[in-house]
């Protein structure tokens, strides 16, 4: 039995959706454990593209998909996503999709606050997705949030909402010069959403535990990436949840003994969307090539992603913080045609050589990447399905990553499609 956690190792958009979809073939249950619809996970099956923001990426393989307690759920977005998938012929009924009763609900005022906060920060803004993620997690931490268990109970929902809105209206009126929001309007429209989602609500911890006892295999789907983690990322330019593998347990209600493997998804170069430090960012033709060939546009907001070379300093951080047991290298096909490819192996910070990612942003700003340059390849690798057939230079690139990170490459992705993949070792097959 293998229960695998999938996490992003960089700043998100590494290709987690594709890999979760691929591995779901062998899993019985797929659980999202943090984040919300700030995530945009892309799956391409037989040429058709699907983007999910909340529904776990195991849904196309017909697996039971769970939204764990650690996720913040916008009910409006979830209802729309259920309909979008259903229209595409995907079963999204309550037998296939479940939401934890302890998951927190994103309300309209969270989205409004997200926008107001960002606008008030001016040039210091984080560049959030504007989906209300931060304000919802804030309410959770300050013990004012509304969980699904209260959301689907009209009396409790009304009570909580009234208390909540009083404080939010004070902020809107006095701090952000916005008009007040109306409790009655929100209560009515959101009660309708609660009614629609009620059949999906369950206790995810109990569900996963029972599935495990029956010998079922669980796949935990992370969102965002290690360097957007609220604890370990480039704070304050981070998201509001913990994105590392340890949170797979807390965010779905299982203990650490349930986890057998942790796969880190590594894009073959680096991207970042939104503001914040990015030591290997490129502002030249190479950066433009990565952006264009990699079609680097955000799956949630459509924003252009910033691009740069692979950074092994951040990846060392990711290996350690997540206890990675395997690496999944994605978008390797995008590197075709570069005469040489650069890999950052350390930072030079005013003459001091750093191998570990610094926490202090002023220090980080002074860091210059130290690169090793390796030869590139001209062959189209997107049709290759076995490691041995890869060009020698591609193998050398992968070997260097493996050697420096002391972690094996388990899967290589050479195109967006489910089948455009080289599986070196499948943890479900052992
Ligand atoms: P996620 O948030 O980690 O699930 O990643 P996104 O879906 O936001 O972004 C990854 C993008 O790269 C999507 O458009 C995928 O279809 C695409 N993609 C994934 N793997 C590969 C790959 O190996 N090669 C190419 N060319 N595209 C890929
Ligand atoms: P997936 O799961 C890339 C970024 C935003 C912003 C910061 C905070 O698709 O990899 P938030 O709305 O979370 O408060 O924004 O985090 N961000 C992501 N970047 N991929 C994501 O998810 C992201 N989710 C949030 O751009 O910089
Ligand atoms: Mg994404």
mmCIF file of C-alpha atoms in Angstrom, residues 5-371:
data_model
loop_
_atom_site.group_PDB
_atom_site.id
_atom_site.type_symbol
_atom_site.label_atom_id
_atom_site.label_comp_id
_atom_site.label_asym_id
_atom_site.label_seq_id
_atom_site.Cartn_x
_atom_site.Cartn_y
_atom_site.Cartn_z
ATOM 1 C CA UNK A 5 1.737 13.244 -1.067
ATOM 2 C CA UNK A 6 2.244 15.498 -4.091
ATOM 3 C CA UNK A 7 3.677 18.961 -3.428
ATOM 4 C CA UNK A 8 4.998 21.815 -5.522
ATOM 5 C CA UNK A 9 8.670 22.566 -4.864
ATOM 6 C CA UNK A 10 8.974 26.050 -6.353
ATOM 7 C CA UNK A 11 6.382 28.862 -6.484
ATOM 8 C CA UNK A 12 3.435 26.850 -7.782
ATOM 9 C CA UNK A 13 2.292 25.827 -11.274
ATOM 10 C CA UNK A 14 4.867 23.057 -11.508
ATOM 11 C CA UNK A 15 2.395 20.657 -13.126
ATOM 12 C CA UNK A 16 0.865 19.100 -9.994
ATOM 13 C CA UNK A 17 -2.534 18.679 -11.668
ATOM 14 C CA UNK A 18 -1.115 16.599 -14.504
ATOM 15 C CA UNK A 19 0.839 14.336 -12.157
ATOM 16 C CA UNK A 20 -2.044 13.870 -9.706
ATOM 17 C CA UNK A 21 -4.296 12.977 -12.645
ATOM 18 C CA UNK A 22 -1.687 10.498 -13.882
ATOM 19 C CA UNK A 23 -1.067 8.817 -10.519
ATOM 20 C CA UNK A 24 -4.774 8.748 -9.679
ATOM 21 C CA UNK A 25 -5.090 5.770 -11.988
ATOM 22 C CA UNK A 26 -3.586 3.702 -9.177
ATOM 23 C CA UNK A 27 -5.173 5.526 -6.217
ATOM 24 C CA UNK A 28 -8.644 5.048 -4.761
ATOM 25 C CA UNK A 29 -9.046 8.357 -2.974
ATOM 26 C CA UNK A 30 -7.576 11.787 -3.800
ATOM 27 C CA UNK A 31 -7.530 14.518 -1.131
ATOM 28 C CA UNK A 32 -6.825 18.263 -1.433
ATOM 29 C CA UNK A 33 -5.504 19.443 1.941
ATOM 30 C CA UNK A 34 -4.886 23.224 1.756
ATOM 31 C CA UNK A 35 -5.357 26.346 -0.312
ATOM 32 C CA UNK A 36 -8.487 27.128 -2.216
ATOM 33 C CA UNK A 37 -9.395 28.362 -5.651
ATOM 34 C CA UNK A 38 -6.173 30.350 -5.822
ATOM 35 C CA UNK A 39 -4.955 27.037 -7.291
ATOM 36 C CA UNK A 40 -5.345 26.255 -10.969
ATOM 37 C CA UNK A 41 -4.479 22.670 -11.815
ATOM 38 C CA UNK A 42 -4.412 21.648 -15.459
ATOM 39 C CA UNK A 43 -5.035 18.178 -16.818
ATOM 40 C CA UNK A 44 -4.935 17.244 -20.496
ATOM 41 C CA UNK A 45 -6.517 13.967 -21.503
ATOM 42 C CA UNK A 46 -6.763 12.875 -25.130
ATOM 43 C CA UNK A 47 -6.162 16.461 -26.216
ATOM 44 C CA UNK A 48 -8.913 17.906 -24.036
ATOM 45 C CA UNK A 49 -7.895 20.394 -21.349
ATOM 46 C CA UNK A 50 -9.519 20.563 -17.908
ATOM 47 C CA UNK A 51 -8.644 23.139 -15.255
ATOM 48 C CA UNK A 52 -9.687 22.556 -11.671
ATOM 49 C CA UNK A 53 -9.441 25.063 -8.867
ATOM 50 C CA UNK A 54 -11.060 23.153 -6.009
ATOM 51 C CA UNK A 55 -12.071 19.688 -7.119
ATOM 52 C CA UNK A 56 -9.114 17.304 -6.684
ATOM 53 C CA UNK A 57 -7.391 16.269 -9.887
ATOM 54 C CA UNK A 58 -8.335 12.608 -9.433
ATOM 55 C CA UNK A 59 -11.859 13.349 -10.661
ATOM 56 C CA UNK A 60 -11.142 12.553 -14.331
ATOM 57 C CA UNK A 61 -9.962 9.067 -13.384
ATOM 58 C CA UNK A 62 -13.306 8.512 -11.627
ATOM 59 C CA UNK A 63 -11.744 8.370 -8.151
ATOM 60 C CA UNK A 64 -13.332 9.497 -4.898
ATOM 61 C CA UNK A 65 -12.228 13.092 -4.428
ATOM 62 C CA UNK A 66 -12.133 14.766 -1.043
ATOM 63 C CA UNK A 67 -11.775 18.414 -0.095
ATOM 64 C CA UNK A 68 -10.052 18.296 3.278
ATOM 65 C CA UNK A 69 -10.559 20.432 6.375
ATOM 66 C CA UNK A 70 -7.450 22.488 5.520
ATOM 67 C CA UNK A 71 -8.959 23.839 2.302
ATOM 68 C CA UNK A 72 -10.865 27.137 2.156
ATOM 69 C CA UNK A 73 -13.860 26.685 -0.119
ATOM 70 C CA UNK A 74 -15.686 29.315 -2.129
ATOM 71 C CA UNK A 75 -19.106 27.651 -2.463
ATOM 72 C CA UNK A 76 -19.999 29.661 -5.543
ATOM 73 C CA UNK A 77 -16.830 28.545 -7.338
ATOM 74 C CA UNK A 78 -17.312 24.956 -6.249
ATOM 75 C CA UNK A 79 -20.884 24.836 -7.546
ATOM 76 C CA UNK A 80 -19.674 26.281 -10.862
ATOM 77 C CA UNK A 81 -16.804 23.805 -11.061
ATOM 78 C CA UNK A 82 -19.085 20.863 -10.378
ATOM 79 C CA UNK A 83 -21.322 22.040 -13.238
ATOM 80 C CA UNK A 84 -18.336 22.660 -15.558
ATOM 81 C CA UNK A 85 -17.029 19.141 -15.002
ATOM 82 C CA UNK A 86 -20.489 17.605 -15.288
ATOM 83 C CA UNK A 87 -20.959 19.348 -18.651
ATOM 84 C CA UNK A 88 -17.742 17.699 -19.782
ATOM 85 C CA UNK A 89 -19.184 14.316 -18.842
ATOM 86 C CA UNK A 90 -17.311 13.928 -15.547
ATOM 87 C CA UNK A 91 -19.186 12.388 -12.592
ATOM 88 C CA UNK A 92 -19.118 14.960 -9.789
ATOM 89 C CA UNK A 93 -21.995 13.614 -7.695
ATOM 90 C CA UNK A 94 -21.801 13.314 -3.887
ATOM 91 C CA UNK A 95 -20.579 9.718 -4.255
ATOM 92 C CA UNK A 96 -17.477 10.952 -6.047
ATOM 93 C CA UNK A 97 -16.884 14.301 -4.386
ATOM 94 C CA UNK A 98 -16.945 15.121 -0.689
ATOM 95 C CA UNK A 99 -16.237 18.272 1.314
ATOM 96 C CA UNK A 100 -15.074 18.163 4.904
ATOM 97 C CA UNK A 101 -17.522 19.604 7.398
ATOM 98 C CA UNK A 102 -14.560 21.356 9.040
ATOM 99 C CA UNK A 103 -13.426 23.174 5.874
ATOM 100 C CA UNK A 104 -13.884 26.948 6.066
ATOM 101 C CA UNK A 105 -16.144 28.881 3.711
ATOM 102 C CA UNK A 106 -14.949 31.831 1.634
ATOM 103 C CA UNK A 107 -17.596 34.542 1.813
ATOM 104 C CA UNK A 108 -18.053 37.561 -0.511
ATOM 105 C CA UNK A 109 -16.546 39.888 2.097
ATOM 106 C CA UNK A 110 -13.318 37.834 2.078
ATOM 107 C CA UNK A 111 -12.922 38.515 -1.629
ATOM 108 C CA UNK A 112 -13.741 42.186 -1.132
ATOM 109 C CA UNK A 113 -11.203 42.441 1.701
ATOM 110 C CA UNK A 114 -8.544 40.694 -0.389
ATOM 111 C CA UNK A 115 -8.966 43.335 -3.117
ATOM 112 C CA UNK A 116 -9.136 46.247 -0.654
ATOM 113 C CA UNK A 117 -5.988 45.130 1.196
ATOM 114 C CA UNK A 118 -4.044 44.713 -2.025
ATOM 115 C CA UNK A 119 -5.184 48.106 -3.328
ATOM 116 C CA UNK A 120 -4.164 49.780 -0.070
ATOM 117 C CA UNK A 121 -0.660 48.272 -0.262
ATOM 118 C CA UNK A 122 0.108 50.047 -3.534
ATOM 119 C CA UNK A 123 3.511 49.039 -4.875
ATOM 120 C CA UNK A 124 4.046 46.681 -1.921
ATOM 121 C CA UNK A 125 1.155 44.477 -2.917
ATOM 122 C CA UNK A 126 1.608 40.693 -2.827
ATOM 123 C CA UNK A 127 -0.142 40.143 -6.139
ATOM 124 C CA UNK A 128 -2.693 37.759 -4.642
ATOM 125 C CA UNK A 129 -5.151 35.926 -6.825
ATOM 126 C CA UNK A 130 -7.924 38.053 -5.288
ATOM 127 C CA UNK A 131 -9.936 34.997 -4.381
ATOM 128 C CA UNK A 132 -10.356 35.872 -0.686
ATOM 129 C CA UNK A 133 -7.938 33.171 0.452
ATOM 130 C CA UNK A 134 -5.942 35.273 2.946
ATOM 131 C CA UNK A 135 -8.935 36.908 4.672
ATOM 132 C CA UNK A 136 -10.675 33.531 5.003
ATOM 133 C CA UNK A 137 -7.625 31.945 6.666
ATOM 134 C CA UNK A 138 -7.368 35.055 8.879
ATOM 135 C CA UNK A 139 -10.914 34.506 10.122
ATOM 136 C CA UNK A 140 -10.096 30.849 10.708
ATOM 137 C CA UNK A 141 -7.069 31.775 12.836
ATOM 138 C CA UNK A 142 -8.966 34.435 14.732
ATOM 139 C CA UNK A 143 -11.738 31.895 15.386
ATOM 140 C CA UNK A 144 -14.410 33.833 13.582
ATOM 141 C CA UNK A 145 -14.674 31.715 10.449
ATOM 142 C CA UNK A 146 -17.668 29.802 9.156
ATOM 143 C CA UNK A 147 -17.103 26.090 8.572
ATOM 144 C CA UNK A 148 -19.233 23.876 6.357
ATOM 145 C CA UNK A 149 -20.834 22.309 9.416
ATOM 146 C CA UNK A 150 -22.231 25.742 10.362
ATOM 147 C CA UNK A 151 -22.787 26.815 6.770
ATOM 148 C CA UNK A 152 -25.297 24.017 6.115
ATOM 149 C CA UNK A 153 -27.166 24.705 9.377
ATOM 150 C CA UNK A 154 -29.317 27.791 8.583
ATOM 151 C CA UNK A 155 -29.599 28.965 12.187
ATOM 152 C CA UNK A 156 -25.909 28.684 12.939
ATOM 153 C CA UNK A 157 -25.034 30.203 9.586
ATOM 154 C CA UNK A 158 -27.260 33.236 10.168
ATOM 155 C CA UNK A 159 -25.901 33.754 13.638
ATOM 156 C CA UNK A 160 -22.274 33.600 12.575
ATOM 157 C CA UNK A 161 -22.865 35.743 9.518
ATOM 158 C CA UNK A 162 -24.486 38.526 11.531
ATOM 159 C CA UNK A 163 -21.547 38.671 13.920
ATOM 160 C CA UNK A 164 -19.055 38.547 11.095
ATOM 161 C CA UNK A 165 -20.588 41.200 8.909
ATOM 162 C CA UNK A 166 -20.755 43.757 11.685
ATOM 163 C CA UNK A 167 -16.973 43.796 11.964
ATOM 164 C CA UNK A 168 -16.387 43.613 8.212
ATOM 165 C CA UNK A 169 -18.727 46.540 7.591
ATOM 166 C CA UNK A 170 -16.792 48.593 10.109
ATOM 167 C CA UNK A 171 -13.632 47.943 8.087
ATOM 168 C CA UNK A 172 -15.276 48.618 4.740
ATOM 169 C CA UNK A 173 -16.788 51.911 5.893
ATOM 170 C CA UNK A 174 -13.995 53.289 8.045
ATOM 171 C CA UNK A 175 -10.799 51.885 6.623
ATOM 172 C CA UNK A 176 -11.469 51.224 2.957
ATOM 173 C CA UNK A 177 -14.208 53.790 2.217
ATOM 174 C CA UNK A 178 -16.425 51.156 0.639
ATOM 175 C CA UNK A 179 -20.150 50.692 0.939
ATOM 176 C CA UNK A 180 -21.546 48.349 3.580
ATOM 177 C CA UNK A 181 -22.545 44.804 2.702
ATOM 178 C CA UNK A 182 -26.017 43.530 3.402
ATOM 179 C CA UNK A 183 -26.446 40.467 5.621
ATOM 180 C CA UNK A 184 -29.863 39.541 4.255
ATOM 181 C CA UNK A 185 -28.752 39.467 0.608
ATOM 182 C CA UNK A 186 -25.719 37.342 1.422
ATOM 183 C CA UNK A 187 -27.696 35.039 3.694
ATOM 184 C CA UNK A 188 -30.270 34.359 1.001
ATOM 185 C CA UNK A 189 -27.903 33.704 -1.884
ATOM 186 C CA UNK A 190 -25.438 31.722 0.212
ATOM 187 C CA UNK A 191 -28.160 29.634 1.866
ATOM 188 C CA UNK A 192 -29.097 28.456 -1.624
ATOM 189 C CA UNK A 193 -25.463 27.427 -2.216
ATOM 190 C CA UNK A 194 -25.348 25.679 1.170
ATOM 191 C CA UNK A 195 -28.438 23.697 0.260
ATOM 192 C CA UNK A 196 -26.834 22.608 -3.041
ATOM 193 C CA UNK A 197 -23.616 21.516 -1.363
ATOM 194 C CA UNK A 198 -25.161 19.876 1.721
ATOM 195 C CA UNK A 199 -25.197 16.363 0.214
ATOM 196 C CA UNK A 200 -21.431 16.585 -0.338
ATOM 197 C CA UNK A 201 -20.520 17.373 3.267
ATOM 198 C CA UNK A 202 -18.853 14.697 5.365
ATOM 199 C CA UNK A 203 -16.074 14.096 7.884
ATOM 200 C CA UNK A 204 -13.027 13.638 5.642
ATOM 201 C CA UNK A 205 -10.799 12.355 8.446
ATOM 202 C CA UNK A 206 -13.212 9.503 9.187
ATOM 203 C CA UNK A 207 -13.664 8.794 5.468
ATOM 204 C CA UNK A 208 -9.911 8.549 4.814
ATOM 205 C CA UNK A 209 -9.356 6.428 7.901
ATOM 206 C CA UNK A 210 -12.042 3.951 6.849
ATOM 207 C CA UNK A 211 -10.694 3.850 3.295
ATOM 208 C CA UNK A 212 -7.215 3.127 4.661
ATOM 209 C CA UNK A 213 -8.513 0.298 6.840
ATOM 210 C CA UNK A 214 -10.025 -1.246 3.713
ATOM 211 C CA UNK A 215 -6.567 -1.162 2.086
ATOM 212 C CA UNK A 216 -7.387 1.700 -0.264
ATOM 213 C CA UNK A 217 -4.566 3.915 -1.573
ATOM 214 C CA UNK A 218 -4.693 7.606 -0.843
ATOM 215 C CA UNK A 219 -3.162 10.388 -2.916
ATOM 216 C CA UNK A 220 -2.774 13.783 -1.253
ATOM 217 C CA UNK A 221 -2.825 16.732 -3.668
ATOM 218 C CA UNK A 222 -0.952 19.847 -2.622
ATOM 219 C CA UNK A 223 -1.612 23.269 -4.065
ATOM 220 C CA UNK A 224 0.738 26.229 -4.571
ATOM 221 C CA UNK A 225 4.406 25.457 -3.875
ATOM 222 C CA UNK A 226 6.934 25.166 -1.062
ATOM 223 C CA UNK A 227 8.159 28.756 -1.482
ATOM 224 C CA UNK A 228 4.625 30.118 -1.171
ATOM 225 C CA UNK A 229 4.268 28.377 2.211
ATOM 226 C CA UNK A 230 3.176 30.713 5.019
ATOM 227 C CA UNK A 231 5.896 29.349 7.349
ATOM 228 C CA UNK A 232 8.746 28.537 4.994
ATOM 229 C CA UNK A 233 8.185 30.621 1.870
ATOM 230 C CA UNK A 234 9.373 34.081 0.869
ATOM 231 C CA UNK A 235 7.276 35.747 3.592
ATOM 232 C CA UNK A 236 5.330 38.034 3.244
ATOM 233 C CA UNK A 237 5.148 37.211 -0.490
ATOM 234 C CA UNK A 238 3.428 33.907 0.180
ATOM 235 C CA UNK A 239 -0.026 32.428 0.358
ATOM 236 C CA UNK A 240 -1.874 31.985 3.658
ATOM 237 C CA UNK A 241 -1.617 28.239 4.159
ATOM 238 C CA UNK A 242 1.122 25.746 4.747
ATOM 239 C CA UNK A 243 1.887 24.123 1.422
ATOM 240 C CA UNK A 244 4.485 21.587 2.562
ATOM 241 C CA UNK A 245 3.927 17.850 2.895
ATOM 242 C CA UNK A 246 3.499 17.921 6.682
ATOM 243 C CA UNK A 247 0.244 19.775 6.195
ATOM 244 C CA UNK A 248 -1.175 16.889 4.165
ATOM 245 C CA UNK A 249 -1.803 15.286 7.557
ATOM 246 C CA UNK A 250 -3.238 18.284 9.375
ATOM 247 C CA UNK A 251 -5.268 19.431 6.387
ATOM 248 C CA UNK A 252 -6.995 16.122 5.839
ATOM 249 C CA UNK A 253 -7.172 14.757 9.374
ATOM 250 C CA UNK A 254 -4.697 11.887 9.222
ATOM 251 C CA UNK A 255 -1.575 11.135 11.232
ATOM 252 C CA UNK A 256 1.960 11.113 9.782
ATOM 253 C CA UNK A 257 2.171 7.317 9.804
ATOM 254 C CA UNK A 258 -0.331 7.301 6.939
ATOM 255 C CA UNK A 259 2.204 8.798 4.516
ATOM 256 C CA UNK A 260 4.598 6.513 2.673
ATOM 257 C CA UNK A 261 5.987 8.648 -0.177
ATOM 258 C CA UNK A 262 6.349 12.347 -0.879
ATOM 259 C CA UNK A 263 6.838 13.438 -4.478
ATOM 260 C CA UNK A 264 8.032 16.949 -5.218
ATOM 261 C CA UNK A 265 6.972 18.379 -8.542
ATOM 262 C CA UNK A 266 9.866 20.293 -10.101
ATOM 263 C CA UNK A 267 9.414 22.344 -13.230
ATOM 264 C CA UNK A 268 12.611 21.934 -15.316
ATOM 265 C CA UNK A 269 13.099 25.710 -14.962
ATOM 266 C CA UNK A 270 11.518 28.156 -12.484
ATOM 267 C CA UNK A 271 8.428 30.346 -12.680
ATOM 268 C CA UNK A 272 6.603 32.641 -10.325
ATOM 269 C CA UNK A 273 3.355 34.565 -10.643
ATOM 270 C CA UNK A 274 2.706 37.561 -8.398
ATOM 271 C CA UNK A 275 5.256 39.668 -6.537
ATOM 272 C CA UNK A 276 8.220 38.561 -4.424
ATOM 273 C CA UNK A 277 11.863 37.538 -4.678
ATOM 274 C CA UNK A 278 13.032 35.230 -7.455
ATOM 275 C CA UNK A 279 16.848 34.970 -7.599
ATOM 276 C CA UNK A 280 17.154 33.184 -10.954
ATOM 277 C CA UNK A 281 14.571 35.323 -12.751
ATOM 278 C CA UNK A 282 15.569 36.186 -16.320
ATOM 279 C CA UNK A 283 14.867 39.499 -18.015
ATOM 280 C CA UNK A 284 16.444 38.558 -21.324
ATOM 281 C CA UNK A 285 15.670 36.564 -24.444
ATOM 282 C CA UNK A 286 16.100 33.242 -22.610
ATOM 283 C CA UNK A 287 13.394 34.264 -20.130
ATOM 284 C CA UNK A 288 11.100 35.249 -23.008
ATOM 285 C CA UNK A 289 11.749 31.888 -24.687
ATOM 286 C CA UNK A 290 10.836 29.952 -21.530
ATOM 287 C CA UNK A 291 7.685 32.035 -21.134
ATOM 288 C CA UNK A 292 6.645 31.596 -24.766
ATOM 289 C CA UNK A 293 7.567 27.947 -25.324
ATOM 290 C CA UNK A 294 6.307 26.953 -21.876
ATOM 291 C CA UNK A 295 3.073 28.946 -22.467
ATOM 292 C CA UNK A 296 3.602 30.394 -19.011
ATOM 293 C CA UNK A 297 0.309 32.078 -18.211
ATOM 294 C CA UNK A 298 -1.463 31.554 -14.858
ATOM 295 C CA UNK A 299 -4.255 28.952 -14.976
ATOM 296 C CA UNK A 300 -6.273 30.959 -12.438
ATOM 297 C CA UNK A 301 -5.683 34.617 -13.265
ATOM 298 C CA UNK A 302 -4.210 34.433 -16.773
ATOM 299 C CA UNK A 303 -1.237 36.548 -15.628
ATOM 300 C CA UNK A 304 2.107 36.118 -17.407
ATOM 301 C CA UNK A 305 4.433 34.029 -15.268
ATOM 302 C CA UNK A 306 7.926 35.323 -14.504
ATOM 303 C CA UNK A 307 10.536 32.819 -15.746
ATOM 304 C CA UNK A 308 14.089 31.839 -14.865
ATOM 305 C CA UNK A 309 16.598 29.023 -14.709
ATOM 306 C CA UNK A 310 16.326 26.044 -12.388
ATOM 307 C CA UNK A 311 17.335 26.939 -8.835
ATOM 308 C CA UNK A 312 18.784 24.089 -6.791
ATOM 309 C CA UNK A 313 19.051 26.280 -3.686
ATOM 310 C CA UNK A 314 15.290 26.505 -3.463
ATOM 311 C CA UNK A 315 15.011 22.848 -4.385
ATOM 312 C CA UNK A 316 17.354 21.840 -1.556
ATOM 313 C CA UNK A 317 14.958 23.725 0.709
ATOM 314 C CA UNK A 318 12.040 21.789 -0.785
ATOM 315 C CA UNK A 319 13.718 18.389 -0.417
ATOM 316 C CA UNK A 320 14.399 19.052 3.263
ATOM 317 C CA UNK A 321 11.105 20.738 4.177
ATOM 318 C CA UNK A 322 8.975 18.054 2.542
ATOM 319 C CA UNK A 323 11.105 14.915 3.086
ATOM 320 C CA UNK A 324 10.904 14.292 -0.632
ATOM 321 C CA UNK A 325 11.334 10.651 -1.606
ATOM 322 C CA UNK A 326 11.103 11.292 -5.342
ATOM 323 C CA UNK A 327 11.308 14.114 -7.854
ATOM 324 C CA UNK A 328 8.922 14.601 -10.738
ATOM 325 C CA UNK A 329 10.554 16.751 -13.418
ATOM 326 C CA UNK A 330 7.963 18.489 -15.573
ATOM 327 C CA UNK A 331 8.077 20.571 -18.763
ATOM 328 C CA UNK A 332 11.456 19.129 -19.713
ATOM 329 C CA UNK A 333 10.364 19.400 -23.365
ATOM 330 C CA UNK A 334 10.369 23.206 -23.024
ATOM 331 C CA UNK A 335 14.179 23.268 -22.680
ATOM 332 C CA UNK A 336 14.701 21.926 -26.201
ATOM 333 C CA UNK A 337 16.842 24.159 -28.405
ATOM 334 C CA UNK A 338 18.906 25.970 -25.767
ATOM 335 C CA UNK A 339 22.607 25.713 -26.649
ATOM 336 C CA UNK A 340 23.434 25.600 -22.969
ATOM 337 C CA UNK A 341 21.220 25.422 -19.905
ATOM 338 C CA UNK A 342 22.054 27.064 -16.593
ATOM 339 C CA UNK A 343 21.509 25.497 -13.181
ATOM 340 C CA UNK A 344 21.865 27.611 -10.054
ATOM 341 C CA UNK A 345 23.795 25.634 -7.430
ATOM 342 C CA UNK A 346 24.463 28.334 -4.805
ATOM 343 C CA UNK A 347 24.042 32.069 -4.150
ATOM 344 C CA UNK A 348 26.749 34.665 -3.840
ATOM 345 C CA UNK A 349 25.632 37.099 -1.166
ATOM 346 C CA UNK A 350 28.186 39.910 -0.981
ATOM 347 C CA UNK A 351 30.999 37.381 -1.253
ATOM 348 C CA UNK A 352 29.441 34.848 1.109
ATOM 349 C CA UNK A 353 28.531 31.577 -0.651
ATOM 350 C CA UNK A 354 25.093 30.344 0.407
ATOM 351 C CA UNK A 355 23.855 26.802 -0.160
ATOM 352 C CA UNK A 356 20.714 27.266 1.953
ATOM 353 C CA UNK A 357 17.878 29.592 1.046
ATOM 354 C CA UNK A 358 18.025 32.708 3.268
ATOM 355 C CA UNK A 359 14.920 33.770 5.217
ATOM 356 C CA UNK A 360 15.782 37.455 5.311
ATOM 357 C CA UNK A 361 14.458 39.207 2.211
ATOM 358 C CA UNK A 362 17.087 41.975 2.324
ATOM 359 C CA UNK A 363 19.776 39.321 2.309
ATOM 360 C CA UNK A 364 17.977 37.423 -0.440
ATOM 361 C CA UNK A 365 17.805 40.593 -2.541
ATOM 362 C CA UNK A 366 21.615 40.746 -2.488
ATOM 363 C CA UNK A 367 21.971 37.122 -3.628
ATOM 364 C CA UNK A 368 23.354 36.513 -7.097
ATOM 365 C CA UNK A 369 22.900 33.019 -8.496
ATOM 366 C CA UNK A 370 26.038 30.969 -9.106
ATOM 367 C CA UNK A 371 25.421 28.918 -12.232
#
